[in-house]
mmCIF file of N, CA, C and O in Angstrom:
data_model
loop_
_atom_site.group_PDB
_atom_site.id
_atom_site.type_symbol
_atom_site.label_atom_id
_atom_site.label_comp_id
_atom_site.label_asym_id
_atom_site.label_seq_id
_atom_site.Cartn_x
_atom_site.Cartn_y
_atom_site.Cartn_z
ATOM 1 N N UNK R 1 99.210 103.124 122.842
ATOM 2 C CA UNK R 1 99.121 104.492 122.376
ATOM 3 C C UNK R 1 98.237 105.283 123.326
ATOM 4 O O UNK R 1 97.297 104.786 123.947
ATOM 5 N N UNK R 2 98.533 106.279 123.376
ATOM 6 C CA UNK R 2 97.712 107.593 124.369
ATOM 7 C C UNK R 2 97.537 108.697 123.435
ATOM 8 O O UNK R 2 98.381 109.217 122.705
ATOM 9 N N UNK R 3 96.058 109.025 123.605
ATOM 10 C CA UNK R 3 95.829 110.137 123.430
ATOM 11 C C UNK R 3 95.204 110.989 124.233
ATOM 12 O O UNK R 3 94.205 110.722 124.902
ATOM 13 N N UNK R 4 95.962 112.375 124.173
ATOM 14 C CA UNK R 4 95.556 113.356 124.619
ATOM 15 C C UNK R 4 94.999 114.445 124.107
ATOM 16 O O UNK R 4 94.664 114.409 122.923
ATOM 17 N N UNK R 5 94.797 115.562 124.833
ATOM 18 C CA UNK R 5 94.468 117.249 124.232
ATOM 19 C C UNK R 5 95.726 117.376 124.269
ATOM 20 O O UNK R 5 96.556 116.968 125.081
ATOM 21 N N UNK R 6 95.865 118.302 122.814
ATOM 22 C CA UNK R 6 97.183 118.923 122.684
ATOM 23 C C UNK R 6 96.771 120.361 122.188
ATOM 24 O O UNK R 6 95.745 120.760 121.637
ATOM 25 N N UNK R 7 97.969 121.020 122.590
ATOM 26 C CA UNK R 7 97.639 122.768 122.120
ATOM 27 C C UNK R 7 98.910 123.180 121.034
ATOM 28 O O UNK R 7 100.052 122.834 121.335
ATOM 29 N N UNK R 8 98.645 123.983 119.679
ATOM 30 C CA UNK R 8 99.378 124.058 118.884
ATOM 31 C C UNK R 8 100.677 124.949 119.123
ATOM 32 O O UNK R 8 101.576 125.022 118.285
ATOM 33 N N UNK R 9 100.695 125.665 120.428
ATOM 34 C CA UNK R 9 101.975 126.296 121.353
ATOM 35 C C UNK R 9 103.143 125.482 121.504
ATOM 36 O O UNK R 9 104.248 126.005 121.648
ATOM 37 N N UNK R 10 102.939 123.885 121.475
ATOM 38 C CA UNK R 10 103.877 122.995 121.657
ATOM 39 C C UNK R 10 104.931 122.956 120.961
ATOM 40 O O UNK R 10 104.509 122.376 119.960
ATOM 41 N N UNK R 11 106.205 123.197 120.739
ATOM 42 C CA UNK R 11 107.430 122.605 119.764
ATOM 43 C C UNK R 11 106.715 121.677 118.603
ATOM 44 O O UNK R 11 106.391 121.966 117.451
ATOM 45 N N UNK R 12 106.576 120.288 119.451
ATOM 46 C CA UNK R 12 106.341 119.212 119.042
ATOM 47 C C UNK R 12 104.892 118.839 118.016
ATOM 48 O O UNK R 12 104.523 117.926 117.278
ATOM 49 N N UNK R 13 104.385 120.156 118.500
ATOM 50 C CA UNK R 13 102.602 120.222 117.825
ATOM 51 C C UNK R 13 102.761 120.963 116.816
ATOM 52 O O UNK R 13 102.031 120.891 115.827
ATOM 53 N N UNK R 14 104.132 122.101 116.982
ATOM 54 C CA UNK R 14 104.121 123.022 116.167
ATOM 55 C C UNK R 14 105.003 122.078 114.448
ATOM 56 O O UNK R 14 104.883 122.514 113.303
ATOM 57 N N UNK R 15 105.660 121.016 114.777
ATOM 58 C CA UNK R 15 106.599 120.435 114.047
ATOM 59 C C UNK R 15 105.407 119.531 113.361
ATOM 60 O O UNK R 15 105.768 119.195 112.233
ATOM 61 N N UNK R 16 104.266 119.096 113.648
ATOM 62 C CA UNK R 16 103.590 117.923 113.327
ATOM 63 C C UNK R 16 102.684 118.881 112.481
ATOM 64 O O UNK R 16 102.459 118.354 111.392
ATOM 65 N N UNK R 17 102.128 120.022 112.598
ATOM 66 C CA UNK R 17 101.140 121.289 112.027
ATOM 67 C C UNK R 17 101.870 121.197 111.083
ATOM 68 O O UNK R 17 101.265 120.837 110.073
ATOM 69 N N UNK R 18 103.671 121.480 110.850
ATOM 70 C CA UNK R 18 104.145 121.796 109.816
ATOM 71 C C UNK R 18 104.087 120.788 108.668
ATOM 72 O O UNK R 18 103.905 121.054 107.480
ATOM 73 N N UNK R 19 104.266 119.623 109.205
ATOM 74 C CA UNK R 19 104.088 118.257 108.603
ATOM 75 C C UNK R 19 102.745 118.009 107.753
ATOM 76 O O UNK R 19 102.748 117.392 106.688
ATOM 77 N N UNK R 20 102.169 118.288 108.052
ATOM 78 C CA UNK R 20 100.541 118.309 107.926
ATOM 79 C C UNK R 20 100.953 118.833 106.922
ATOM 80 O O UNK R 20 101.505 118.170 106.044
ATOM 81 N N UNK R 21 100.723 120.490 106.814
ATOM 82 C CA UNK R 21 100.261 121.241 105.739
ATOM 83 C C UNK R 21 101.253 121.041 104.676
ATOM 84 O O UNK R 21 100.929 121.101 103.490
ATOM 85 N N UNK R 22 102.828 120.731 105.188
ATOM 86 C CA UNK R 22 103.428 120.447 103.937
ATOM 87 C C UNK R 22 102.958 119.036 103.049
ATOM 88 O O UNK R 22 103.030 119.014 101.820
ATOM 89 N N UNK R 23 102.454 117.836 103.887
ATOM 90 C CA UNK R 23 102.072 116.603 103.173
ATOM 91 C C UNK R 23 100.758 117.169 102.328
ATOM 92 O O UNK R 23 100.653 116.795 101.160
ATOM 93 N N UNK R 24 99.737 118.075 102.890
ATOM 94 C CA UNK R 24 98.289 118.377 102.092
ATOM 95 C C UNK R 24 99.499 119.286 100.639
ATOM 96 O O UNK R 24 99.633 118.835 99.501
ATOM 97 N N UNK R 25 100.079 120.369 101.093
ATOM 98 C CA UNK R 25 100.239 120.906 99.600
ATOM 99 C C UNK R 25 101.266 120.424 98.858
ATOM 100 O O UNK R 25 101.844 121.113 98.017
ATOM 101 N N UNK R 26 101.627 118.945 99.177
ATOM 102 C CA UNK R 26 102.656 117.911 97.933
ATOM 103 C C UNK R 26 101.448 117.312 97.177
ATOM 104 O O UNK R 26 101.500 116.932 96.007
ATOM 105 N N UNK R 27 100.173 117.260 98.099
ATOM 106 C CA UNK R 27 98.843 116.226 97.194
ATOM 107 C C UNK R 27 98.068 117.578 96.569
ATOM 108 O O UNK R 27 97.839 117.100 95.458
ATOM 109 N N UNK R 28 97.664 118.545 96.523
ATOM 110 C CA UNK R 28 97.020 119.420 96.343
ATOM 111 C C UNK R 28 97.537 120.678 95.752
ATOM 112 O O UNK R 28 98.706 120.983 95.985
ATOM 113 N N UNK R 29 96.919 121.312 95.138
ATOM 114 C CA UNK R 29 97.375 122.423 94.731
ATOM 115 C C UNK R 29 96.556 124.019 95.817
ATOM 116 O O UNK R 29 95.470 124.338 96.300
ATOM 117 N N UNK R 30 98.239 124.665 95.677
ATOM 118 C CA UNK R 30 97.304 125.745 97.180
ATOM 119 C C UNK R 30 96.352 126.024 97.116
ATOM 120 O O UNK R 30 95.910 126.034 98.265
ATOM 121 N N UNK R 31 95.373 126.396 96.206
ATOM 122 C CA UNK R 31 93.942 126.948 95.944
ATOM 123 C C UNK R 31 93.137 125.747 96.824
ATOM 124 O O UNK R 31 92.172 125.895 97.574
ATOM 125 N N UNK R 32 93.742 124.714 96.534
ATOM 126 C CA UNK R 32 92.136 123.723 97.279
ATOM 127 C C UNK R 32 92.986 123.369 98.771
ATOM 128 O O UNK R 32 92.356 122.505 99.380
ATOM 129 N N UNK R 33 93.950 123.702 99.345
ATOM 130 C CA UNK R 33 94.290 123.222 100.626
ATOM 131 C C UNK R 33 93.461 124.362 102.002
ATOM 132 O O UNK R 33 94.242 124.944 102.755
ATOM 133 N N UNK R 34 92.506 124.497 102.127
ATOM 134 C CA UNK R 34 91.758 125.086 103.151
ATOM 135 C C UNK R 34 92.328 124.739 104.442
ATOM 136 O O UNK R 34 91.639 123.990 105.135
ATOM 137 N N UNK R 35 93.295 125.075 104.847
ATOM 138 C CA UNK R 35 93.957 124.485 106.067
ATOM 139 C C UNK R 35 93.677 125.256 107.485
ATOM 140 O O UNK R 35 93.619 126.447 107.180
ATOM 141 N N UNK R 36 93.455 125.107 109.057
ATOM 142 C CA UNK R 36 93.058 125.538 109.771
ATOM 143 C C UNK R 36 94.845 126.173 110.231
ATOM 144 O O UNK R 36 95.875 125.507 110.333
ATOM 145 N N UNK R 37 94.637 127.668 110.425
ATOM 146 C CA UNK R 37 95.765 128.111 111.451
ATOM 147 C C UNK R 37 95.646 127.712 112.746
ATOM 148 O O UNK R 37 94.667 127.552 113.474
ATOM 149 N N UNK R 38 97.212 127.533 112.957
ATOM 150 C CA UNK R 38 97.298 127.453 114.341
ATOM 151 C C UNK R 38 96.086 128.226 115.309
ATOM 152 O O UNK R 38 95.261 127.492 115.855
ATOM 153 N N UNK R 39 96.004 129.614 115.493
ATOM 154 C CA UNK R 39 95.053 130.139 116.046
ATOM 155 C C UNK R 39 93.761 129.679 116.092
ATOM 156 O O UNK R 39 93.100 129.623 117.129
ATOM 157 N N UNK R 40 93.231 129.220 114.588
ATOM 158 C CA UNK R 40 91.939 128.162 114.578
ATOM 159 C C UNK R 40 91.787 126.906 115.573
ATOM 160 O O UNK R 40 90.868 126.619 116.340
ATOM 161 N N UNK R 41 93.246 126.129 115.243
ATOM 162 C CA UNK R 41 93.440 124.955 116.000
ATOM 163 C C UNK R 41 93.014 124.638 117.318
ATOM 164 O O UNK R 41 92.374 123.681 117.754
ATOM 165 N N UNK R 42 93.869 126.387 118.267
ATOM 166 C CA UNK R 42 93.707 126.118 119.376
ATOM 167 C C UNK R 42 91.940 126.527 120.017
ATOM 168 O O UNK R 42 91.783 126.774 121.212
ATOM 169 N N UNK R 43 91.197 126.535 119.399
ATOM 170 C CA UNK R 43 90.016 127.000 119.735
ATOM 171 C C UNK R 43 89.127 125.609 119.262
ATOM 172 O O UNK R 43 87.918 125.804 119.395
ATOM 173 N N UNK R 44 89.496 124.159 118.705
ATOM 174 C CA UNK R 44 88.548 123.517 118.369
ATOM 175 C C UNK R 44 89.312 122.202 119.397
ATOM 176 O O UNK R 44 90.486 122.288 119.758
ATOM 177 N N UNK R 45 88.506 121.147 119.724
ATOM 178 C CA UNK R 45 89.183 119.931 119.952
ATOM 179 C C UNK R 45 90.314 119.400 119.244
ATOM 180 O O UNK R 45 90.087 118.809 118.188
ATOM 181 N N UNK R 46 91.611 119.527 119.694
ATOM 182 C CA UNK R 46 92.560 119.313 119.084
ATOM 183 C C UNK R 46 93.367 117.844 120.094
ATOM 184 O O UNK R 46 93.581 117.802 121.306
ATOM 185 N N UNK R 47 93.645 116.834 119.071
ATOM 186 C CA UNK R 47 94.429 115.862 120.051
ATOM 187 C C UNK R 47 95.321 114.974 119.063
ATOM 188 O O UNK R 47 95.180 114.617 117.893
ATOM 189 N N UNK R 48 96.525 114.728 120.264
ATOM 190 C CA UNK R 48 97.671 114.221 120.210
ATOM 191 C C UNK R 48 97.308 112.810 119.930
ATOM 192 O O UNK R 48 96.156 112.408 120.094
ATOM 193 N N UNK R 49 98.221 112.091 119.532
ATOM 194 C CA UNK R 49 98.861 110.453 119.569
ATOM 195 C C UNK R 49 99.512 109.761 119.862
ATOM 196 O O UNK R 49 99.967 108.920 119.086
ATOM 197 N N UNK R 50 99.866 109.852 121.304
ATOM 198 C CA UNK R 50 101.722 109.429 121.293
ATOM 199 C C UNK R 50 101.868 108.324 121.373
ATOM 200 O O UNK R 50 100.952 107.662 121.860
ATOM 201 N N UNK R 51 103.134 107.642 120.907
ATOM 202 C CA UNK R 51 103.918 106.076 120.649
ATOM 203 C C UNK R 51 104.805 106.488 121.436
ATOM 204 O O UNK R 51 105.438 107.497 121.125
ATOM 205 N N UNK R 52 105.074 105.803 122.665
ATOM 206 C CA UNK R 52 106.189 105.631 123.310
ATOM 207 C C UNK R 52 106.681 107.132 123.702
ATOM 208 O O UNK R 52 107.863 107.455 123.588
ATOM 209 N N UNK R 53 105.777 107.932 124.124
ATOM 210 C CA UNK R 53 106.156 109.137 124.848
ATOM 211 C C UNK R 53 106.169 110.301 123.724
ATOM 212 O O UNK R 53 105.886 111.474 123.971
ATOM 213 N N UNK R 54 106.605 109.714 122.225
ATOM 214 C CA UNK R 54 106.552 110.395 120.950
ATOM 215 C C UNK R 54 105.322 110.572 120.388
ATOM 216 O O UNK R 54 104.548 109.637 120.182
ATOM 217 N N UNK R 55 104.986 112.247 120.005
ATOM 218 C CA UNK R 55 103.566 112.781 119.180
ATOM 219 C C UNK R 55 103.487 111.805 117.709
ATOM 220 O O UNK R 55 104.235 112.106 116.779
ATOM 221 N N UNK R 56 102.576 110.682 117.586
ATOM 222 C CA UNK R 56 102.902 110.268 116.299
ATOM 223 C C UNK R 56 101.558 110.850 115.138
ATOM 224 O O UNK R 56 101.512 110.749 113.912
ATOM 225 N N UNK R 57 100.746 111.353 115.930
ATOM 226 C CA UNK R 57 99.870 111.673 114.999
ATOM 227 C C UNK R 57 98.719 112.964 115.778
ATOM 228 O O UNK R 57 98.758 113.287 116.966
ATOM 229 N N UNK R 58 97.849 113.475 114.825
ATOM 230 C CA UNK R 58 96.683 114.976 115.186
ATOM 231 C C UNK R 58 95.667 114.543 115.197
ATOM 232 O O UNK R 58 95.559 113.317 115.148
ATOM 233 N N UNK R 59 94.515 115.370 115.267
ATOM 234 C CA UNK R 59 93.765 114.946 114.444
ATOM 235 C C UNK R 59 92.557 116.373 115.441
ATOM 236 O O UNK R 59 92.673 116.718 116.617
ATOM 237 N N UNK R 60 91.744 116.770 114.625
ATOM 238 C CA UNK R 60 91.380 118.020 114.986
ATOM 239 C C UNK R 60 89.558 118.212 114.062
ATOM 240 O O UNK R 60 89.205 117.829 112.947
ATOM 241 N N UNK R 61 88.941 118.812 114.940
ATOM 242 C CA UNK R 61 87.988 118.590 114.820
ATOM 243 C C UNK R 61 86.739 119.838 115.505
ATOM 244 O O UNK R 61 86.423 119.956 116.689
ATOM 245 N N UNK R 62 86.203 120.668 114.287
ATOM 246 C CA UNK R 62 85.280 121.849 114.943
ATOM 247 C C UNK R 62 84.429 121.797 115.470
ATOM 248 O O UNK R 62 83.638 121.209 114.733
ATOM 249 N N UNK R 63 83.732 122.149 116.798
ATOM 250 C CA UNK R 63 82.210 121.553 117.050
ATOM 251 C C UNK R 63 81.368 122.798 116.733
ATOM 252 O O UNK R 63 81.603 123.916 117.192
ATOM 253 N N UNK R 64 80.337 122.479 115.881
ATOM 254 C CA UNK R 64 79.503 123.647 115.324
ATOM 255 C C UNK R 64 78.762 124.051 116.680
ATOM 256 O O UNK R 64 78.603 123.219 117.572
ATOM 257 N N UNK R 65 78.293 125.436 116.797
ATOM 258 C CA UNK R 65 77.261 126.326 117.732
ATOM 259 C C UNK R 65 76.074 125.185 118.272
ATOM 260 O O UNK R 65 75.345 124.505 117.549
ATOM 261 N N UNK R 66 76.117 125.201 119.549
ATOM 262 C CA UNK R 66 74.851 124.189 119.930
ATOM 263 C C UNK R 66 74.868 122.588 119.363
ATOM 264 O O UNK R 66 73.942 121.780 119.291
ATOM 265 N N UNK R 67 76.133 122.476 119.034
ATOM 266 C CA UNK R 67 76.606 120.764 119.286
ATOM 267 C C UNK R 67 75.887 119.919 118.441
ATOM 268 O O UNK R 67 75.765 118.713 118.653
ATOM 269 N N UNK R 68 75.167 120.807 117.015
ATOM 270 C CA UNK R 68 74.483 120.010 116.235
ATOM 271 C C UNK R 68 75.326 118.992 115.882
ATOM 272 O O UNK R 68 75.067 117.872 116.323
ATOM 273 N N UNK R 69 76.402 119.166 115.091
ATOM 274 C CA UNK R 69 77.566 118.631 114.600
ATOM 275 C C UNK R 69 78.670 119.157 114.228
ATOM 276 O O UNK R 69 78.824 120.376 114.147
ATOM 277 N N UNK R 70 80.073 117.816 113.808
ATOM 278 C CA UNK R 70 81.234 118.583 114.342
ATOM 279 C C UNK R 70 82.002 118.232 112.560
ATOM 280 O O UNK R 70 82.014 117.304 111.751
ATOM 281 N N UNK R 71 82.359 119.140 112.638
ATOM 282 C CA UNK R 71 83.670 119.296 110.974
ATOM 283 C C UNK R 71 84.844 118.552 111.458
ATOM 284 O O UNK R 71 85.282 118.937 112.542
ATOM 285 N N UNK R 72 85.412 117.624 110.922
ATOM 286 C CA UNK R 72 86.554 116.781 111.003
ATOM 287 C C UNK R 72 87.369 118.224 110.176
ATOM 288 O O UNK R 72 86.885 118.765 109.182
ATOM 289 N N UNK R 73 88.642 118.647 110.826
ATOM 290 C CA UNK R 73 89.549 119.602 110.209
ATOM 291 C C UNK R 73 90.766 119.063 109.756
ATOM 292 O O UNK R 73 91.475 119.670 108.954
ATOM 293 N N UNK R 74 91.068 117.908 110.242
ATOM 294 C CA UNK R 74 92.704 117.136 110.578
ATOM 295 C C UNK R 74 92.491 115.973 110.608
ATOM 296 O O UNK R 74 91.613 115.492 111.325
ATOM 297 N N UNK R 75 93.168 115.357 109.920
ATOM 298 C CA UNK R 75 93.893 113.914 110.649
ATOM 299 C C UNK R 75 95.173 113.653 110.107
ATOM 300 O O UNK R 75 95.165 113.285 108.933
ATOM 301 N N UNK R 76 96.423 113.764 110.748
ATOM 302 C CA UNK R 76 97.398 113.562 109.798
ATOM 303 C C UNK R 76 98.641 112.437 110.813
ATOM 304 O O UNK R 76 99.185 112.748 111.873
ATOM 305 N N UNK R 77 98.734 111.639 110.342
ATOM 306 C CA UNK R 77 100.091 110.561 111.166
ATOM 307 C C UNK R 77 101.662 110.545 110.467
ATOM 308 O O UNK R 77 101.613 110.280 109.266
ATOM 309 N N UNK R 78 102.647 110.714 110.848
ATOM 310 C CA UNK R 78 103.715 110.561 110.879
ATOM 311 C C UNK R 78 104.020 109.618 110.060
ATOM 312 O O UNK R 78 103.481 108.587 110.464
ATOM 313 N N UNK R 79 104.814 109.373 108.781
ATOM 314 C CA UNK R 79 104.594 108.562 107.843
ATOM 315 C C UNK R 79 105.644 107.214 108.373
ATOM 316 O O UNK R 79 105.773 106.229 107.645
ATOM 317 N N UNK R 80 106.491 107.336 109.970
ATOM 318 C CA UNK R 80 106.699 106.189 110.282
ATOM 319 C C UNK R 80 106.254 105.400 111.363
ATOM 320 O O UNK R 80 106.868 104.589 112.056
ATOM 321 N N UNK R 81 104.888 105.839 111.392
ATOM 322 C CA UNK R 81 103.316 105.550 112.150
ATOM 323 C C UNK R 81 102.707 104.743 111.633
ATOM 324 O O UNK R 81 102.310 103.704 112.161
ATOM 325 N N UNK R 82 102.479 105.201 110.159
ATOM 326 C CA UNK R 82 101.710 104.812 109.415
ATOM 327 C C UNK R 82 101.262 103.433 109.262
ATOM 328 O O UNK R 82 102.016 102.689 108.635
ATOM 329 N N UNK R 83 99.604 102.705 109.958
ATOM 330 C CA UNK R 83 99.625 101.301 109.201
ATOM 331 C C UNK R 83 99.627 100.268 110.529
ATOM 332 O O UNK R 83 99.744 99.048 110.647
ATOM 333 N N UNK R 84 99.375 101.755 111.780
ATOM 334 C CA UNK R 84 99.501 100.974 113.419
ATOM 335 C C UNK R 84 98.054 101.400 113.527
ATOM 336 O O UNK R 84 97.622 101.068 114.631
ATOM 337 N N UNK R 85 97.248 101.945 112.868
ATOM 338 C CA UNK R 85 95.841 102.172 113.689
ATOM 339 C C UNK R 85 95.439 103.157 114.308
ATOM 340 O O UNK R 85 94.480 103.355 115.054
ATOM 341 N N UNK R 86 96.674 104.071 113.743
ATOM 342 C CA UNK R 86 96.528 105.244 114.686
ATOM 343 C C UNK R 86 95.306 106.365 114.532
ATOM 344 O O UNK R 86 94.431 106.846 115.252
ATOM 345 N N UNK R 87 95.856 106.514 112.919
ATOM 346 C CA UNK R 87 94.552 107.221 112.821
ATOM 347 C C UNK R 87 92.949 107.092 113.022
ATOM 348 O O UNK R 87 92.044 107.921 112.928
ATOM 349 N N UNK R 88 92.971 105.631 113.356
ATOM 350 C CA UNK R 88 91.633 105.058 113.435
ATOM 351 C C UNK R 88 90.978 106.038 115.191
ATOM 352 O O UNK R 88 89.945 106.536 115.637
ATOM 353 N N UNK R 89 92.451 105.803 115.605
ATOM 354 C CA UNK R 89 91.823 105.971 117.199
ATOM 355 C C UNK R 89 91.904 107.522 117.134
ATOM 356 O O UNK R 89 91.049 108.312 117.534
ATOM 357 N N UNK R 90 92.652 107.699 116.771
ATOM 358 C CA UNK R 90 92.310 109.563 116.591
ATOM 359 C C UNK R 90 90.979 109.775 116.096
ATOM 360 O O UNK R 90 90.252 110.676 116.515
ATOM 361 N N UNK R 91 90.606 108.825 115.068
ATOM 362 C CA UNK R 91 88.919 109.363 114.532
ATOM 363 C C UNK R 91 87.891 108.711 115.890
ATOM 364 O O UNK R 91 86.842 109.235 116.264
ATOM 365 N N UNK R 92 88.085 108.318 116.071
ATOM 366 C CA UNK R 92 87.130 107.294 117.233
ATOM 367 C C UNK R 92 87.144 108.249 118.350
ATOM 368 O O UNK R 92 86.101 108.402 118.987
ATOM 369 N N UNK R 93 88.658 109.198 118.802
ATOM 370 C CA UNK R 93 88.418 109.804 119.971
ATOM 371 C C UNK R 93 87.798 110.905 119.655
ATOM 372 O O UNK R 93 87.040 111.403 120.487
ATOM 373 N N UNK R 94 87.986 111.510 118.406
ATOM 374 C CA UNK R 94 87.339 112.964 118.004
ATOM 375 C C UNK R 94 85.783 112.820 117.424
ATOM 376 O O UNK R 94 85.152 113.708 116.850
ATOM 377 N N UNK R 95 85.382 111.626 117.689
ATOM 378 C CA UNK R 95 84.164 111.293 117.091
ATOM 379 C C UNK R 95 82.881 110.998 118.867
ATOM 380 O O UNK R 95 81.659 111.040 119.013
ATOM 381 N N UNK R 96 84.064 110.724 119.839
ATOM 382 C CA UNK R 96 83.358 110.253 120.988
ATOM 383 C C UNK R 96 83.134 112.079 121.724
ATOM 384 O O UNK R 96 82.543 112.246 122.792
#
């Protein structure tokens, strides 16, 4: 698996954003889904997951003013991802 920086301009970033917010508001009701817009996205550390050339997972992350600390915004994997570790390394890279 590779991860990269990804920007939410992408097709492929834009299809996985959609994924996201539709999986948060099947668990949630809209009032509590605080979700970051695209426009937010592209202004915080945002990164890809790919399997075999394919985006399989996000994962996104704010860094507060002067680098005290950072807001986890995202983590969301492809539900035929799911259960490879992916999200682990998405937290590990947005955590390094």
């Amino acid at each position: 698996m590779q991860i990269r920086t990804i920007t939410p301009d992408l097709p492929e970033v834009e299809n996985i954003i959609a994924a996201s917010n539709n999986f948060h508001f099947e668990l949630y009701p809209a009032i509590s889904c605080h979700l970051s817009s695209t426009a937010q996205l592209a202004s915080m550390v945002f990164l890809g997951g790919y399997i075999d050339g394919e985006l399989a997972a996000c994962g996104a992350t704010r860094v507060a003013r002067g680098h005290a600390y950072a807001e986890i915004k995202r983590v969301f994997v492809y539900p035929a991802f799911r259960g490879l570790g992916v999200a682990q390394k998405i937290m590990h890279a947005l955590e390094t």
